[in-house]
Amino acid sequence: MSVRKSAYVVPVFIFLWIAIALLSGGAGRESGRAEKDGVLAEREVRNYQGEKLSSVADFSENSIHGPQRIDREKYRLRVTGLVETPQTYTYIQLVKERPAYRKVITLDCVEGWKVKIHWEGIRLRELLAESRPKASAKVIIFHAHDGYTTSFPVDFIMKNDILLAYRMNQAPLLPERGFPFELVAESKWGYKWIKWVTEIEFSDRVDYKGYWERRGYSNGGSLNEDFFDR
Ligand SMILES: Nc1nc2c(c(=O)[nH]1)N[C@H]1C(S)=C(S)[C@@H](COP(=O)(O)O)O[C@H]1N2
Ligand SMILES: [Mo]
């Protein structure tokens, strides 16, 4: 009699234990998903005002040192070089405390693929004016967390509505897509669209060349020009 009773107790106990583990584990995964991976909670948009967009998954990830993981709390964007008042910004100051601008722009990589994306971010000329660039500054050099750099004439950034993006297709930027910020270098080849931007430097080094530019890609980087310097 007592043998038969224990024969039930053990499987019932194991069943309850597995059920509790599954339920609590499942619930934990669910809430972790909503918190940690914003893209599942906020799904990307694939149509915008009748235009069909590419997906954030359509990029071909080939960054020089692979995807970078940047801690949002520790992140700082510095504006340096030939400016009257250098600045340091936190993620919150950049994303929550200034107006957001939106544009649909296509990124074309020299490898032959392209992606049409809805971008949202801050307008750079507005942000950079706060540092009061000196007249001697001729180029803006962008530096990234992976050591990547690229540069532009000051006028390209300060006389156009160029975005520093923190959202793609209305979902938060993914780490491999440049979180927290990717430059939307519209009308320029993909290698000008620097990801994981950490520093924006005003400079008078008009012959400065970034990572791919040093390796033969055109410094202007315009889509309507050949991407190799001859
Ligand atoms: N920091 C950083 N930004 C970068 C790169 C890189 O290697 N590092 N690659 C560039 C290139 S060549 C392209 S085409 C675009 C988009 O590349 P992705 O598909 O890897 O995002 O990011 C650009 N920005
Ligand atoms: Mo590229």
XYZ file of N, CA and C and ligand atoms in Angstrom:
715
model
N 0.834 -1.218 0.000
C 0.000 0.000 0.000
C 0.863 1.261 0.000
N 1.784 1.359 0.946
C 2.659 2.531 1.028
C 3.579 2.591 -0.200
N 3.935 1.456 -0.757
C 4.779 1.419 -1.965
C 4.010 2.032 -3.135
N 2.714 1.652 -3.257
C 1.924 2.164 -4.387
C 1.691 3.666 -4.271
N 1.523 4.164 -3.028
C 1.281 5.597 -2.822
C 2.497 6.412 -3.294
N 3.688 5.974 -2.905
C 4.891 6.720 -3.277
C 5.133 6.645 -4.785
N 4.625 5.575 -5.397
C 4.782 5.454 -6.846
C 4.042 6.579 -7.565
N 2.950 7.109 -6.925
C 2.236 8.252 -7.521
C 2.904 9.573 -7.157
N 3.345 9.652 -5.900
C 3.854 10.926 -5.383
C 5.039 11.420 -6.208
N 5.935 10.519 -6.539
C 7.146 10.961 -7.231
C 6.832 11.536 -8.624
N 6.092 10.796 -9.488
C 5.793 11.387 -10.812
C 4.979 12.664 -10.721
N 4.023 12.741 -9.765
C 3.217 13.955 -9.627
C 4.112 15.116 -9.234
N 5.030 14.852 -8.311
C 5.965 15.899 -7.871
C 6.812 16.378 -9.049
N 7.325 15.424 -9.831
C 8.170 15.779 -10.985
C 7.348 16.572 -12.002
N 6.094 16.140 -12.219
C 5.224 16.841 -13.176
C 5.019 18.303 -12.758
N 4.695 18.502 -11.470
C 4.468 19.870 -10.966
C 5.728 20.714 -11.098
N 6.863 20.078 -10.790
C 8.143 20.801 -10.805
C 8.451 21.279 -12.230
N 8.222 20.390 -13.219
C 8.479 20.754 -14.620
C 7.498 21.837 -15.056
N 6.229 21.676 -14.653
C 5.206 22.650 -15.048
C 5.552 24.042 -14.520
N 5.972 24.094 -13.244
C 6.321 25.399 -12.637
C 7.537 25.996 -13.352
N 8.527 25.140 -13.637
C 9.743 25.621 -14.304
C 9.401 26.192 -15.685
N 8.538 25.463 -16.416
C 8.164 25.912 -17.759
C 7.404 27.228 -17.714
N 6.432 27.302 -16.774
C 5.601 28.512 -16.686
C 6.437 29.728 -16.317
N 7.273 29.572 -15.285
C 8.047 30.742 -14.840
C 9.106 31.096 -15.872
N 9.718 30.082 -16.474
C 10.733 30.343 -17.510
C 10.115 31.049 -18.693
N 8.942 30.569 -19.117
C 8.256 31.174 -20.258
C 7.902 32.619 -19.987
N 7.374 32.877 -18.798
C 6.994 34.253 -18.445
C 8.226 35.144 -18.422
N 9.315 34.614 -17.878
C 10.568 35.381 -17.817
C 11.051 35.740 -19.206
N 10.984 34.757 -20.102
C 11.428 35.021 -21.474
C 10.565 36.099 -22.120
N 9.271 36.009 -21.881
C 8.340 36.955 -22.511
C 8.629 38.398 -22.104
N 8.800 38.626 -20.782
C 9.019 39.997 -20.334
C 10.416 40.465 -20.742
N 11.402 39.540 -20.738
C 12.753 39.901 -21.158
C 12.743 40.346 -22.607
N 11.956 39.677 -23.419
C 11.864 39.999 -24.830
C 11.358 41.418 -25.033
N 10.278 41.731 -24.331
C 9.680 43.051 -24.506
C 10.654 44.143 -24.076
N 11.388 43.885 -23.023
C 12.301 44.901 -22.499
C 13.575 45.009 -23.306
N 14.190 43.864 -23.577
C 15.534 43.881 -24.144
C 15.543 44.045 -25.654
N 14.624 43.406 -26.335
C 14.693 43.385 -27.793
C 13.535 44.173 -28.364
N 13.740 45.490 -28.448
C 12.683 46.396 -28.870
C 12.090 46.068 -30.221
N 12.851 45.383 -31.081
C 12.361 45.135 -32.427
C 11.190 44.168 -32.434
N 11.165 43.226 -31.491
C 10.020 42.314 -31.431
C 8.807 43.035 -30.862
N 9.046 43.904 -29.893
C 7.939 44.656 -29.304
C 7.458 45.731 -30.283
N 8.419 46.403 -30.939
C 8.106 47.451 -31.901
C 8.574 46.959 -33.259
N 7.697 46.302 -33.991
C 8.099 45.682 -35.241
C 8.397 46.734 -36.311
N 9.377 46.463 -37.156
C 9.724 47.429 -38.202
C 8.572 47.594 -39.195
N 8.483 48.771 -39.781
C 7.462 49.096 -40.774
C 8.046 48.809 -42.154
N 7.257 48.176 -43.045
C 7.784 47.849 -44.381
C 7.110 48.645 -45.499
N 6.143 49.481 -45.120
C 5.469 50.343 -46.080
C 5.347 51.713 -45.463
N 5.680 52.751 -46.230
C 5.576 54.093 -45.684
C 5.010 55.001 -46.761
N 3.819 55.553 -46.517
C 3.131 56.426 -47.457
C 3.148 55.829 -48.864
N 2.788 54.543 -48.944
C 2.676 53.870 -50.231
C 3.988 53.345 -50.801
N 5.115 53.677 -50.155
C 6.412 53.194 -50.632
C 6.774 51.894 -49.940
N 7.272 50.924 -50.700
C 7.722 49.679 -50.125
C 9.157 49.872 -49.617
N 9.390 49.520 -48.360
C 10.724 49.684 -47.767
C 11.462 48.353 -47.746
N 12.783 48.412 -47.660
C 13.579 47.209 -47.419
C 13.429 46.840 -45.949
N 13.991 45.694 -45.568
C 13.980 45.280 -44.165
C 15.336 45.561 -43.540
N 15.348 45.713 -42.217
C 16.629 45.878 -41.511
C 17.480 44.610 -41.681
N 16.843 43.511 -42.091
C 17.572 42.256 -42.313
C 18.179 42.182 -43.712
N 17.895 43.166 -44.560
C 18.408 43.137 -45.938
C 19.829 43.684 -46.068
N 20.366 44.240 -44.981
C 21.749 44.730 -45.018
C 22.680 43.518 -45.059
N 23.862 43.706 -45.637
C 24.866 42.658 -45.614
C 25.923 43.116 -44.616
N 25.967 42.456 -43.463
C 26.849 42.920 -42.377
C 28.297 42.545 -42.682
N 29.122 43.570 -42.931
C 30.539 43.308 -43.218
C 31.408 44.408 -42.622
N 31.061 44.827 -41.413
C 31.811 45.894 -40.755
C 33.239 45.438 -40.466
N 34.161 46.405 -40.403
C 35.592 46.085 -40.316
C 35.943 45.231 -39.096
N 35.248 45.417 -37.971
C 35.523 44.596 -36.788
C 34.265 43.930 -36.249
N 33.268 43.713 -37.129
C 32.030 43.059 -36.706
C 31.154 43.986 -35.893
N 29.939 43.521 -35.548
C 28.996 44.355 -34.798
C 29.552 44.792 -33.448
N 29.311 46.039 -33.098
C 29.769 46.591 -31.833
C 28.594 46.625 -30.860
N 28.878 46.382 -29.580
C 27.825 46.459 -28.558
C 28.137 47.654 -27.670
N 27.272 48.653 -27.706
C 27.492 49.876 -26.948
C 26.438 49.985 -25.850
N 26.900 50.245 -24.638
C 26.016 50.400 -23.480
C 25.387 51.792 -23.528
N 24.056 51.816 -23.562
C 23.331 53.077 -23.702
C 23.631 54.060 -22.560
N 23.816 53.539 -21.341
C 24.060 54.413 -20.188
C 25.460 55.020 -20.238
N 26.431 54.216 -20.668
C 27.824 54.690 -20.675
C 28.143 55.503 -21.927
N 27.285 55.396 -22.945
C 27.558 56.050 -24.226
C 27.647 57.575 -24.098
N 28.633 58.174 -24.789
C 28.713 59.634 -24.927
C 29.057 59.966 -26.366
N 28.449 61.042 -26.887
C 28.841 61.581 -28.188
C 29.591 62.876 -27.928
N 30.817 62.971 -28.427
C 31.614 64.172 -28.216
C 31.743 64.963 -29.508
N 31.643 66.285 -29.408
C 31.887 67.176 -30.538
C 33.165 67.940 -30.213
N 34.187 67.750 -31.047
C 35.546 68.189 -30.694
C 36.204 68.958 -31.836
N 37.458 69.359 -31.610
C 38.284 69.966 -32.652
C 38.119 71.472 -32.723
N 38.024 71.992 -33.945
C 37.991 73.441 -34.170
C 36.600 74.006 -33.899
N 36.243 74.035 -32.611
C 34.955 74.588 -32.166
C 35.198 75.485 -30.954
N 34.322 76.462 -30.761
C 34.468 77.367 -29.608
C 34.125 76.639 -28.307
N 33.082 75.806 -28.352
C 32.600 75.148 -27.133
C 32.368 73.655 -27.381
N 33.407 72.836 -27.143
C 33.244 71.379 -27.315
C 32.095 70.869 -26.448
N 31.407 69.834 -26.919
C 30.238 69.320 -26.204
C 30.351 67.813 -25.983
N 29.669 67.363 -24.933
C 29.517 65.928 -24.690
C 28.042 65.675 -24.430
N 27.454 64.708 -25.134
C 26.024 64.425 -25.002
C 25.806 62.983 -24.553
N 24.769 62.793 -23.754
C 24.354 61.437 -23.392
C 23.313 60.965 -24.418
N 23.020 59.677 -24.388
C 22.022 59.109 -25.298
C 20.670 59.792 -25.106
N 20.262 59.961 -23.866
C 18.957 60.560 -23.569
C 18.878 61.993 -24.086
N 19.960 62.750 -23.898
C 19.971 64.140 -24.387
C 19.786 64.196 -25.894
N 20.317 63.218 -26.600
C 20.242 63.236 -28.059
C 18.908 62.718 -28.585
N 18.384 61.698 -27.932
C 17.210 61.012 -28.469
C 15.896 61.552 -27.905
N 15.894 61.906 -26.617
C 14.627 62.286 -25.983
C 14.438 63.791 -25.877
N 15.530 64.540 -25.939
C 15.416 65.960 -25.611
C 15.595 66.902 -26.794
N 15.406 66.356 -28.012
C 15.442 67.250 -29.169
C 14.538 66.716 -30.277
N 14.170 67.592 -31.230
C 13.205 67.171 -32.238
C 13.711 66.016 -33.093
N 12.780 65.153 -33.515
C 13.093 64.020 -34.383
C 12.721 64.378 -35.816
N 13.567 63.996 -36.758
C 13.313 64.209 -38.191
C 13.255 62.853 -38.865
N 12.432 62.764 -39.937
C 12.230 61.479 -40.618
C 12.404 61.626 -42.120
N 13.002 60.603 -42.737
C 13.252 60.606 -44.185
C 13.322 59.169 -44.675
N 12.851 58.933 -45.916
C 13.098 57.644 -46.564
C 14.281 57.830 -47.510
N 15.371 57.120 -47.250
C 16.606 57.271 -48.035
C 17.191 55.882 -48.310
N 17.763 55.720 -49.502
C 18.380 54.447 -49.879
C 19.880 54.478 -49.613
N 20.373 53.409 -48.979
C 21.819 53.216 -48.799
C 22.294 52.273 -49.901
N 23.305 52.708 -50.651
C 23.902 51.887 -51.718
C 25.315 51.497 -51.315
N 25.585 50.197 -51.216
C 26.948 49.749 -50.910
C 27.688 49.506 -52.219
N 28.991 49.740 -52.200
C 29.813 49.523 -53.400
C 29.796 48.052 -53.827
N 29.382 47.161 -52.915
C 29.306 45.730 -53.258
C 28.149 45.421 -54.200
N 27.235 46.373 -54.373
C 26.154 46.171 -55.333
C 24.761 46.021 -54.743
N 24.635 45.956 -53.418
C 23.302 45.856 -52.825
C 22.840 47.219 -52.341
N 21.528 47.373 -52.204
C 20.982 48.632 -51.680
C 19.768 48.364 -50.803
N 19.495 49.287 -49.885
C 18.359 49.152 -48.970
C 17.660 50.504 -48.842
N 16.332 50.461 -49.020
C 15.526 51.683 -48.889
C 14.881 51.648 -47.511
N 15.214 52.623 -46.687
C 14.860 52.571 -45.264
C 14.214 53.887 -44.818
N 13.273 53.780 -43.885
C 12.713 54.959 -43.221
C 13.600 55.260 -42.013
N 14.239 56.427 -42.037
C 15.177 56.796 -40.973
C 14.564 57.833 -40.057
N 14.931 57.778 -38.791
C 14.510 58.810 -37.848
C 15.704 59.163 -36.971
N 15.931 60.473 -36.810
C 17.069 60.883 -35.995
C 17.104 62.369 -35.772
N 18.273 62.828 -35.333
C 18.420 64.260 -35.076
C 19.030 64.913 -36.309
N 18.754 66.209 -36.489
C 19.335 66.941 -37.611
C 20.697 67.450 -37.160
N 21.734 66.980 -37.867
C 23.095 67.241 -37.403
C 23.459 68.717 -37.344
N 23.020 69.501 -38.348
C 23.482 70.898 -38.364
C 22.968 71.673 -37.145
N 21.810 71.236 -36.644
C 21.233 71.848 -35.446
C 22.092 71.511 -34.221
N 22.420 70.229 -34.111
C 23.235 69.768 -32.978
C 24.622 70.404 -33.003
N 25.256 70.391 -34.176
C 26.654 70.811 -34.274
C 26.820 72.317 -34.115
N 25.774 73.079 -34.422
C 25.833 74.529 -34.253
C 26.064 74.883 -32.782
N 25.611 74.018 -31.875
C 25.764 74.271 -30.437
C 27.234 74.333 -30.017
N 28.114 73.710 -30.801
C 29.552 73.741 -30.489
C 30.234 74.971 -31.072
N 29.515 75.744 -31.854
C 30.028 76.949 -32.519
C 31.345 76.666 -33.263
N 31.241 75.993 -34.422
C 32.424 75.661 -35.226
C 33.175 76.923 -35.635
N 34.500 76.845 -35.640
C 35.332 77.984 -36.051
C 35.382 78.054 -37.575
N 35.660 79.273 -38.094
C 35.722 79.470 -39.549
C 36.866 78.659 -40.156
N 37.883 78.353 -39.345
C 39.036 77.591 -39.854
C 38.702 76.114 -40.099
N 37.567 75.639 -39.582
C 37.168 74.235 -39.786
C 36.689 74.044 -41.216
N 37.276 73.087 -41.916
C 36.914 72.834 -43.315
C 36.274 71.460 -43.507
N 36.628 70.516 -42.665
C 36.059 69.175 -42.788
C 35.539 68.694 -41.431
N 34.614 67.741 -41.505
C 34.116 67.106 -40.280
C 34.503 65.639 -40.359
N 35.264 65.200 -39.349
C 35.707 63.809 -39.284
C 34.830 63.081 -38.266
N 34.198 61.983 -38.708
C 33.378 61.165 -37.811
C 34.205 59.976 -37.348
N 34.179 59.724 -36.035
C 34.896 58.597 -35.453
C 33.879 57.619 -34.876
N 34.186 56.314 -34.973
C 33.271 55.297 -34.463
C 33.936 54.408 -33.431
N 33.109 53.684 -32.707
C 33.535 52.804 -31.616
C 34.501 51.716 -32.085
N 34.395 51.297 -33.357
C 35.268 50.232 -33.882
C 36.539 50.779 -34.521
N 36.783 52.096 -34.377
C 37.985 52.691 -34.956
C 37.778 53.186 -36.377
N 36.599 52.919 -36.927
C 36.269 53.372 -38.286
C 36.147 54.893 -38.294
N 36.548 55.523 -39.418
C 36.348 56.964 -39.571
C 35.941 57.259 -41.003
N 35.309 58.418 -41.188
C 35.045 58.948 -42.515
C 34.884 60.454 -42.360
N 34.991 61.210 -43.464
C 34.918 62.666 -43.327
C 34.152 63.300 -44.473
N 33.730 64.543 -44.248
C 32.923 65.311 -45.200
C 33.349 66.779 -45.146
N 33.131 67.512 -46.249
C 33.290 68.962 -46.151
C 32.282 69.497 -45.140
N 32.655 70.526 -44.383
C 31.755 71.102 -43.374
C 30.401 71.444 -44.000
N 30.423 72.014 -45.218
C 29.174 72.455 -45.847
C 28.201 71.311 -46.130
N 28.708 70.119 -46.438
C 27.792 69.004 -46.706
C 26.903 68.739 -45.497
N 27.495 68.794 -44.312
C 26.746 68.510 -43.084
C 25.949 69.737 -42.623
N 26.545 70.928 -42.738
C 25.941 72.131 -42.155
C 24.970 72.844 -43.100
N 24.977 72.487 -44.402
C 24.066 73.153 -45.341
C 23.003 72.207 -45.897
N 22.935 70.993 -45.379
C 21.891 70.037 -45.769
C 21.200 69.523 -44.501
N 20.078 68.849 -44.693
C 19.390 68.256 -43.543
C 19.849 66.814 -43.375
N 21.061 66.664 -42.879
C 21.648 65.329 -42.715
C 21.287 64.795 -41.328
N 20.828 63.548 -41.298
C 20.379 62.958 -40.031
C 21.446 62.073 -39.393
N 21.448 62.087 -38.064
C 22.163 61.097 -37.273
C 21.041 60.216 -36.715
N 20.922 58.996 -37.276
C 19.712 58.199 -37.037
C 19.815 57.290 -35.830
N 18.684 57.191 -35.096
C 18.590 56.232 -33.995
C 17.431 55.261 -34.167
N 16.653 55.435 -35.254
C 15.592 54.477 -35.564
C 15.591 54.152 -37.055
N 15.336 52.884 -37.369
C 15.206 52.419 -38.752
C 13.852 51.765 -38.897
N 13.106 52.145 -39.951
C 11.770 51.585 -40.188
C 10.923 51.629 -38.915
N 11.067 52.716 -38.189
C 10.280 53.030 -37.001
C 10.510 52.075 -35.831
N 11.625 51.347 -35.853
C 12.011 50.490 -34.730
C 13.415 50.929 -34.278
N 13.761 50.668 -33.022
C 15.080 51.103 -32.531
C 16.212 50.497 -33.366
N 17.271 51.251 -33.540
C 18.447 50.789 -34.280
C 19.027 49.557 -33.575
N 19.324 48.507 -34.338
C 19.912 47.295 -33.768
C 21.421 47.488 -33.590
N 22.044 46.725 -32.658
C 23.497 46.849 -32.462
C 24.267 46.697 -33.778
N 23.923 45.703 -34.594
C 24.677 45.481 -35.832
C 24.411 46.549 -36.884
N 23.342 47.319 -36.686
C 23.012 48.410 -37.618
C 23.574 49.741 -37.128
N 24.324 49.740 -36.013
C 25.016 50.955 -35.614
C 24.568 51.579 -34.306
N 23.742 50.873 -33.512
C 23.266 51.448 -32.251
C 24.434 52.038 -31.458
N 24.338 53.267 -30.936
C 23.106 54.067 -30.903
C 22.881 54.973 -32.122
N 23.894 55.228 -32.948
C 23.699 56.168 -34.057
C 24.416 55.760 -35.332
N 23.680 55.891 -36.453
C 24.291 55.747 -37.779
C 24.062 57.039 -38.545
N 25.090 57.498 -39.240
C 24.971 58.687 -40.071
C 24.219 58.341 -41.355
N 23.177 59.106 -41.659
C 22.440 58.912 -42.915
C 23.083 59.831 -43.960
N 24.154 59.300 -44.587
C 24.955 60.109 -45.517
C 24.315 60.044 -46.910
N 23.137 60.656 -47.006
C 22.373 60.556 -48.256
C 23.156 61.109 -49.439
N 22.972 60.502 -50.595
C 23.670 60.806 -51.856
C 25.129 60.349 -51.842
N 25.537 59.644 -50.777
C 26.915 59.122 -50.688
C 26.884 57.591 -50.630
N 27.984 56.960 -51.062
C 28.125 55.506 -50.980
C 28.069 55.030 -49.532
N 27.707 53.750 -49.355
C 27.508 53.175 -48.020
C 28.674 53.351 -47.068
N 29.899 53.374 -47.588
C 31.061 53.482 -46.675
C 31.141 54.839 -45.989
N 30.309 55.811 -46.463
C 30.233 57.120 -45.797
C 29.204 57.107 -44.657
N 28.377 56.023 -44.580
C 27.303 55.937 -43.581
C 27.862 55.326 -42.296
N 28.664 56.069 -41.593
C 29.373 55.521 -40.428
C 28.391 55.128 -39.314
N 28.626 53.943 -38.757
C 27.797 53.411 -37.659
C 28.549 53.580 -36.333
N 27.850 53.416 -35.222
C 28.425 53.477 -33.864
C 29.233 54.758 -33.657
N 28.686 55.898 -34.114
C 29.392 57.188 -34.058
C 29.629 57.593 -32.599
N 30.869 57.931 -32.265
C 31.200 58.338 -30.896
C 31.776 59.751 -30.823
N 32.349 60.237 -31.946
C 32.964 61.557 -31.915
C 32.824 62.235 -33.264
N 32.509 63.530 -33.224
C 32.404 64.344 -34.434
C 33.402 65.477 -34.286
N 34.424 65.459 -35.145
C 35.565 66.365 -34.992
C 35.627 67.376 -36.140
N 35.626 68.655 -35.793
C 35.825 69.712 -36.792
C 37.324 69.867 -37.011
N 37.747 69.936 -38.271
C 39.181 69.907 -38.572
C 39.511 70.785 -39.775
N 40.798 71.129 -39.894
C 41.246 71.865 -41.091
C 42.059 70.943 -42.006
N 42.066 69.629 -41.696
C 42.834 68.665 -42.503
C 42.027 68.287 -43.755
N 42.097 69.154 -44.780
C 41.262 68.951 -45.977
C 41.650 67.685 -46.746
N 42.861 67.169 -46.500
C 43.282 65.944 -47.189
C 43.044 64.693 -46.327
N 42.293 64.833 -45.222
C 42.029 63.692 -44.338
C 41.315 62.587 -45.109
N 41.698 61.339 -44.842
C 41.013 60.197 -45.458
C 40.608 59.186 -44.406
N 39.377 58.740 -44.480
C 38.842 57.758 -43.547
C 39.312 56.353 -43.868
N 38.709 55.372 -43.196
C 39.151 53.977 -43.287
C 39.175 53.442 -44.723
N 38.050 53.521 -45.427
C 38.013 52.988 -46.803
C 38.612 53.955 -47.799
N 38.542 55.259 -47.494
C 39.110 56.266 -48.387
C 40.628 56.077 -48.491
N 41.274 55.742 -47.374
C 42.720 55.468 -47.348
C 43.065 54.264 -48.209
N 42.078 53.380 -48.374
C 42.294 52.157 -49.147
C 41.808 52.299 -50.587
N 41.656 53.547 -51.041
C 41.408 53.779 -52.460
C 40.011 54.226 -52.848
N 39.070 54.210 -51.907
C 37.716 54.654 -52.245
C 37.656 56.179 -52.241
N 36.831 56.727 -53.120
C 36.836 58.176 -53.326
C 36.457 58.908 -52.040
N 37.133 60.032 -51.797
C 36.895 60.771 -50.562
C 35.546 61.477 -50.625
N 35.172 61.972 -51.813
C 33.868 62.612 -51.989
C 32.748 61.609 -51.755
N 32.919 60.417 -52.285
C 31.971 59.336 -52.049
C 30.591 59.541 -52.625
N 30.456 60.447 -53.620
C 29.121 60.700 -54.181
C 28.635 59.534 -55.028
N 27.343 59.235 -54.903
C 26.748 58.126 -55.642
C 26.836 58.322 -57.155
N 26.865 59.588 -57.598
C 26.921 59.818 -59.042
C 28.352 59.845 -59.580
N 29.329 59.480 -58.729
C 30.718 59.353 -59.190
C 31.152 57.915 -59.009
N 32.191 57.537 -59.745
C 32.824 56.240 -59.558
C 33.367 56.203 -58.124
N 33.254 55.040 -57.455
C 33.704 55.020 -56.059
C 35.201 54.796 -55.899
N 35.900 54.534 -56.999
C 37.358 54.440 -56.898
C 38.005 55.718 -57.382
N 39.011 56.201 -56.620
C 39.791 57.350 -57.080
C 40.745 56.858 -58.157
N 40.880 57.635 -59.205
C 41.837 57.254 -60.260
C 42.943 58.272 -60.317
N 31.739 52.041 -37.776
C 31.548 51.501 -38.987
N 30.644 52.050 -39.793
C 30.418 51.544 -41.025
C 31.155 50.430 -41.514
C 32.108 49.862 -40.621
O 32.812 48.865 -40.938
N 32.265 50.413 -39.374
N 30.898 49.943 -42.781
C 30.291 50.870 -43.764
C 29.801 50.255 -44.993
S 30.980 49.722 -46.105
C 28.457 50.197 -45.321
S 27.924 49.643 -46.845
C 27.431 50.641 -44.351
C 26.323 49.627 -44.164
O 26.929 48.444 -43.787
P 26.181 47.343 -42.908
O 25.353 46.566 -43.851
O 27.315 46.517 -42.328
O 25.375 48.071 -41.870
O 27.997 50.900 -43.081
C 29.157 51.684 -43.138
N 29.477 52.125 -41.798
Mo 29.822 49.107 -48.013
